[in-house]
Short mmCIF file of C-alpha atoms and ligand atoms in Angstrom, two decimals:
data_model
loop_
_atom_site.label_atom_id
_atom_site.label_comp_id
_atom_site.label_asym_id
_atom_site.label_seq_id
_atom_site.Cartn_x
_atom_site.Cartn_y
_atom_site.Cartn_z
CA UNK A 25 0.00 0.00 0.00
CA UNK A 26 1.22 3.47 -0.91
CA UNK A 27 -0.43 6.00 1.36
CA UNK A 28 -0.33 9.57 2.56
CA UNK A 29 -1.65 10.66 5.93
CA UNK A 30 -2.90 14.24 5.80
CA UNK A 31 -4.02 16.43 8.67
CA UNK A 32 -3.15 19.56 10.65
CA UNK A 33 -0.55 19.65 13.42
CA UNK A 34 -1.98 17.93 16.49
CA UNK A 35 -4.37 15.71 14.53
CA UNK A 36 -2.53 12.59 15.70
CA UNK A 37 -0.83 11.75 12.41
CA UNK A 38 2.36 10.41 14.00
CA UNK A 39 0.58 8.07 16.41
CA UNK A 40 -1.82 6.74 13.80
CA UNK A 41 0.86 6.48 11.11
CA UNK A 42 2.99 4.28 13.32
CA UNK A 43 0.13 1.89 14.01
CA UNK A 44 -1.15 1.73 10.45
CA UNK A 45 2.32 1.27 8.97
CA UNK A 46 2.90 -1.66 11.28
CA UNK A 47 -0.45 -3.22 10.26
CA UNK A 48 0.41 -2.85 6.61
CA UNK A 49 4.06 -3.91 6.87
CA UNK A 50 5.29 -0.71 5.24
CA UNK A 51 7.74 1.93 6.52
CA UNK A 52 6.35 5.00 8.27
CA UNK A 53 8.09 7.97 6.68
CA UNK A 54 7.68 11.17 8.68
CA UNK A 55 9.45 14.19 7.22
CA UNK A 56 9.23 15.92 10.63
CA UNK A 57 11.04 12.94 12.22
CA UNK A 58 13.63 12.89 9.42
CA UNK A 59 14.31 16.60 9.95
CA UNK A 60 14.50 16.21 13.73
CA UNK A 61 17.05 13.39 13.27
CA UNK A 62 19.13 15.65 11.02
CA UNK A 63 18.94 18.48 13.56
CA UNK A 64 20.03 16.11 16.32
CA UNK A 65 22.91 14.78 14.22
CA UNK A 66 24.01 18.35 13.44
CA UNK A 67 24.07 17.69 9.68
CA UNK A 68 24.04 20.47 7.12
CA UNK A 69 20.48 19.56 6.16
CA UNK A 70 19.56 19.75 9.85
CA UNK A 71 21.05 23.24 10.19
CA UNK A 72 19.19 24.38 7.09
CA UNK A 73 15.87 22.94 8.28
CA UNK A 74 16.06 24.06 11.89
CA UNK A 75 15.69 27.77 11.26
CA UNK A 76 12.35 27.10 9.54
CA UNK A 77 11.13 24.50 12.01
CA UNK A 78 11.80 26.72 15.03
CA UNK A 79 9.51 29.37 13.55
CA UNK A 80 6.74 27.01 12.52
CA UNK A 81 7.50 27.63 8.86
CA UNK A 82 7.86 25.09 6.13
CA UNK A 83 11.29 23.95 5.04
CA UNK A 84 11.70 24.93 1.35
CA UNK A 85 10.18 22.47 -1.12
CA UNK A 86 13.42 21.66 -2.92
CA UNK A 87 15.05 20.53 0.35
CA UNK A 88 12.07 18.39 1.41
CA UNK A 89 11.48 16.92 -2.04
CA UNK A 90 15.08 15.80 -2.37
CA UNK A 91 15.06 14.20 1.08
CA UNK A 92 11.80 12.33 0.38
CA UNK A 93 12.83 11.13 -3.10
CA UNK A 94 15.99 9.73 -1.54
CA UNK A 95 14.04 8.01 1.25
CA UNK A 96 11.54 6.51 -1.20
CA UNK A 97 14.45 5.06 -3.15
CA UNK A 98 15.37 2.76 -0.25
CA UNK A 99 14.73 -0.97 -0.55
CA UNK A 100 12.25 -1.13 2.32
CA UNK A 101 9.64 0.81 0.33
CA UNK A 102 9.15 -2.11 -2.09
CA UNK A 103 5.90 -3.18 -0.33
CA UNK A 104 4.77 0.46 -0.10
CA UNK A 105 5.02 3.29 2.42
CA UNK A 106 3.02 5.56 4.64
CA UNK A 107 4.00 9.21 4.28
CA UNK A 108 3.31 11.39 7.32
CA UNK A 109 3.75 15.16 7.04
CA UNK A 110 4.51 15.06 3.33
CA UNK A 111 3.35 16.47 0.99
CA UNK A 112 2.53 19.75 2.71
CA UNK A 113 2.26 22.07 -0.31
CA UNK A 114 0.65 21.69 -3.74
CA UNK A 115 4.12 21.87 -5.28
CA UNK A 116 5.24 18.93 -3.11
CA UNK A 117 2.10 17.01 -4.10
CA UNK A 118 2.89 17.54 -7.75
CA UNK A 119 6.52 16.48 -7.35
CA UNK A 120 5.47 13.36 -5.45
CA UNK A 121 2.89 12.49 -8.09
CA UNK A 122 5.50 12.79 -10.87
CA UNK A 123 8.09 10.86 -8.86
CA UNK A 124 5.69 7.97 -8.22
CA UNK A 125 4.37 8.00 -11.80
CA UNK A 126 7.99 7.60 -12.92
CA UNK A 127 8.20 4.47 -10.82
CA UNK A 128 4.87 3.18 -12.08
CA UNK A 129 3.65 3.08 -8.49
CA UNK A 130 1.10 5.85 -7.81
CA UNK A 131 -0.55 6.62 -4.48
CA UNK A 132 -3.51 4.42 -3.60
CA UNK A 133 -5.11 6.52 -0.87
CA UNK A 134 -4.80 9.69 1.16
CA UNK A 135 -6.25 9.45 4.65
CA UNK A 136 -7.26 12.78 6.14
CA UNK A 137 -7.58 13.04 9.91
CA UNK A 138 -10.35 15.53 10.66
CA UNK A 139 -10.09 17.37 14.00
CA UNK A 140 -11.61 20.75 14.98
CA UNK A 141 -9.17 23.59 15.58
CA UNK A 142 -9.75 24.09 19.32
CA UNK A 143 -9.05 20.41 19.92
CA UNK A 144 -5.76 20.73 17.99
CA UNK A 145 -4.61 23.60 20.16
CA UNK A 146 -5.49 21.68 23.32
CA UNK A 147 -3.62 18.57 22.18
CA UNK A 148 -0.48 20.34 21.03
CA UNK A 149 -0.15 22.32 24.22
CA UNK A 150 -0.52 19.05 26.17
CA UNK A 151 2.16 17.44 23.97
CA UNK A 152 4.44 20.43 24.63
CA UNK A 153 4.34 19.63 28.35
CA UNK A 154 5.02 15.94 27.81
CA UNK A 155 7.65 15.97 25.06
CA UNK A 156 9.18 19.44 25.22
CA UNK A 157 9.35 19.80 21.43
CA UNK A 158 10.93 23.15 20.52
CA UNK A 159 8.12 24.02 18.10
CA UNK A 160 5.21 23.19 20.43
CA UNK A 161 4.81 26.65 21.99
CA UNK A 162 1.57 28.57 21.56
CA UNK A 163 3.00 31.22 19.18
CA UNK A 164 4.69 28.67 16.96
CA UNK A 165 1.59 26.50 17.08
CA UNK A 166 -0.62 29.34 15.79
CA UNK A 167 1.88 29.91 13.02
CA UNK A 168 1.90 26.20 12.11
CA UNK A 169 -1.90 26.13 11.97
CA UNK A 170 -1.96 29.21 9.73
CA UNK A 171 0.64 27.61 7.47
CA UNK A 172 -1.48 24.45 7.33
CA UNK A 173 -4.56 26.40 6.21
CA UNK A 174 -2.65 28.36 3.59
CA UNK A 175 -0.21 25.85 2.20
CA UNK A 176 -1.45 22.35 2.97
CA UNK A 177 -5.25 22.55 2.82
CA UNK A 178 -5.24 23.01 -0.98
CA UNK A 179 -3.93 19.43 -1.16
CA UNK A 180 -7.32 18.22 0.08
CA UNK A 181 -9.00 19.35 -3.15
CA UNK A 182 -6.01 18.10 -5.16
CA UNK A 183 -6.45 14.57 -3.82
CA UNK A 184 -10.25 14.72 -3.78
CA UNK A 185 -10.17 15.45 -7.52
CA UNK A 186 -8.06 12.35 -7.98
CA UNK A 187 -10.52 10.24 -6.02
CA UNK A 188 -7.90 9.42 -3.39
CA UNK A 189 -9.12 11.38 -0.35
CA UNK A 190 -10.62 9.40 2.54
CA UNK A 191 -11.82 11.26 5.64
CA UNK A 192 -11.29 9.75 9.08
CA UNK A 193 -12.95 11.34 12.10
CA UNK A 194 -9.97 12.18 14.32
CA UNK A 195 -11.95 12.69 17.55
CA UNK A 196 -11.99 9.95 20.16
CA UNK A 197 -9.48 7.56 21.69
CA UNK A 198 -6.36 6.54 19.81
CA UNK A 199 -7.82 3.02 19.42
CA UNK A 200 -11.14 4.29 18.07
CA UNK A 201 -9.41 6.44 15.47
CA UNK A 202 -7.12 3.58 14.42
CA UNK A 203 -10.16 1.33 14.01
CA UNK A 204 -11.86 3.90 11.76
CA UNK A 205 -8.73 4.32 9.66
CA UNK A 206 -8.37 0.52 9.30
CA UNK A 207 -11.96 0.33 8.14
CA UNK A 208 -11.35 2.96 5.44
CA UNK A 209 -8.22 1.11 4.31
CA UNK A 210 -10.11 -2.16 4.09
CA UNK A 211 -12.50 -0.46 1.71
CA UNK A 212 -9.54 0.57 -0.47
CA UNK A 213 -7.99 -2.88 -0.38
CA UNK A 214 -11.30 -4.47 -1.41
CA UNK A 215 -12.08 -1.95 -4.16
P1 LIG B 29 5.93 17.70 11.86
O1 LIG B 29 6.64 16.83 12.83
O2 LIG B 29 5.38 16.92 10.70
O3 LIG B 29 4.91 18.61 12.49
O4 LIG B 29 7.05 18.67 11.21
C1 LIG B 29 7.78 19.58 12.01
C2 LIG B 29 8.37 20.70 11.14
O5 LIG B 29 9.23 20.12 10.15
C3 LIG B 29 7.34 21.49 10.34
O6 LIG B 29 6.75 22.53 11.11
C4 LIG B 29 8.21 22.03 9.20
O7 LIG B 29 9.04 23.09 9.63
C5 LIG B 29 9.12 20.84 8.92
N1 LIG B 29 8.50 19.94 7.91
C6 LIG B 29 8.09 18.65 8.08
N2 LIG B 29 7.57 18.15 6.95
C7 LIG B 29 7.64 19.14 6.03
C8 LIG B 29 7.25 19.26 4.67
N3 LIG B 29 6.67 18.24 4.02
N4 LIG B 29 7.48 20.44 4.04
C9 LIG B 29 8.07 21.47 4.66
N5 LIG B 29 8.45 21.43 5.95
C10 LIG B 29 8.24 20.29 6.63
#
């Protein structure tokens, strides 16, 4: 299965992606995690990305696209992949589409986690206390939500037009949401 998980910051993409990827036997590819690993390792890519991440801004498309194309070239993606946090702009969506078309292996579904804004704010501020992520402060959070609306939301129509978009209600317990997502994926597998 070749999937994208779409949703605003705080929607629970990371948690759900990990579970679903394990179910499906495909790697969970989170661009946020890849960037955080680069920052931790002090690589040049990490230094370039960090200035954007700290402000809740998107890392430039060319940097992200290159990193993802490289990651998708690894052997472990033969059975598929679950992308989490990518694409985040229409331009990234177009590059991904071309990249996968070139491999003859297009996306099969885009799961969108739907969560109301006030719930997102509540969750991210709770995560800030637990994990201490540098970009989980209220100012940066507001910025990240604004960036989501402006840059990432247009991808919903992009994927809807292609008949790939599947909505998953992202309110409830982690288990309930996973069960709903599994149900949607079963529909895709059976179609
Ligand atoms: P995340 O963990 O997915 O919330 O990502 C954390 C930060 O990494 C984002 O706020 C961006 O600065 C950067 N980032 C992650 N994925 C992307 C992407 N696809 N495009 C641009 N920036 C990204």
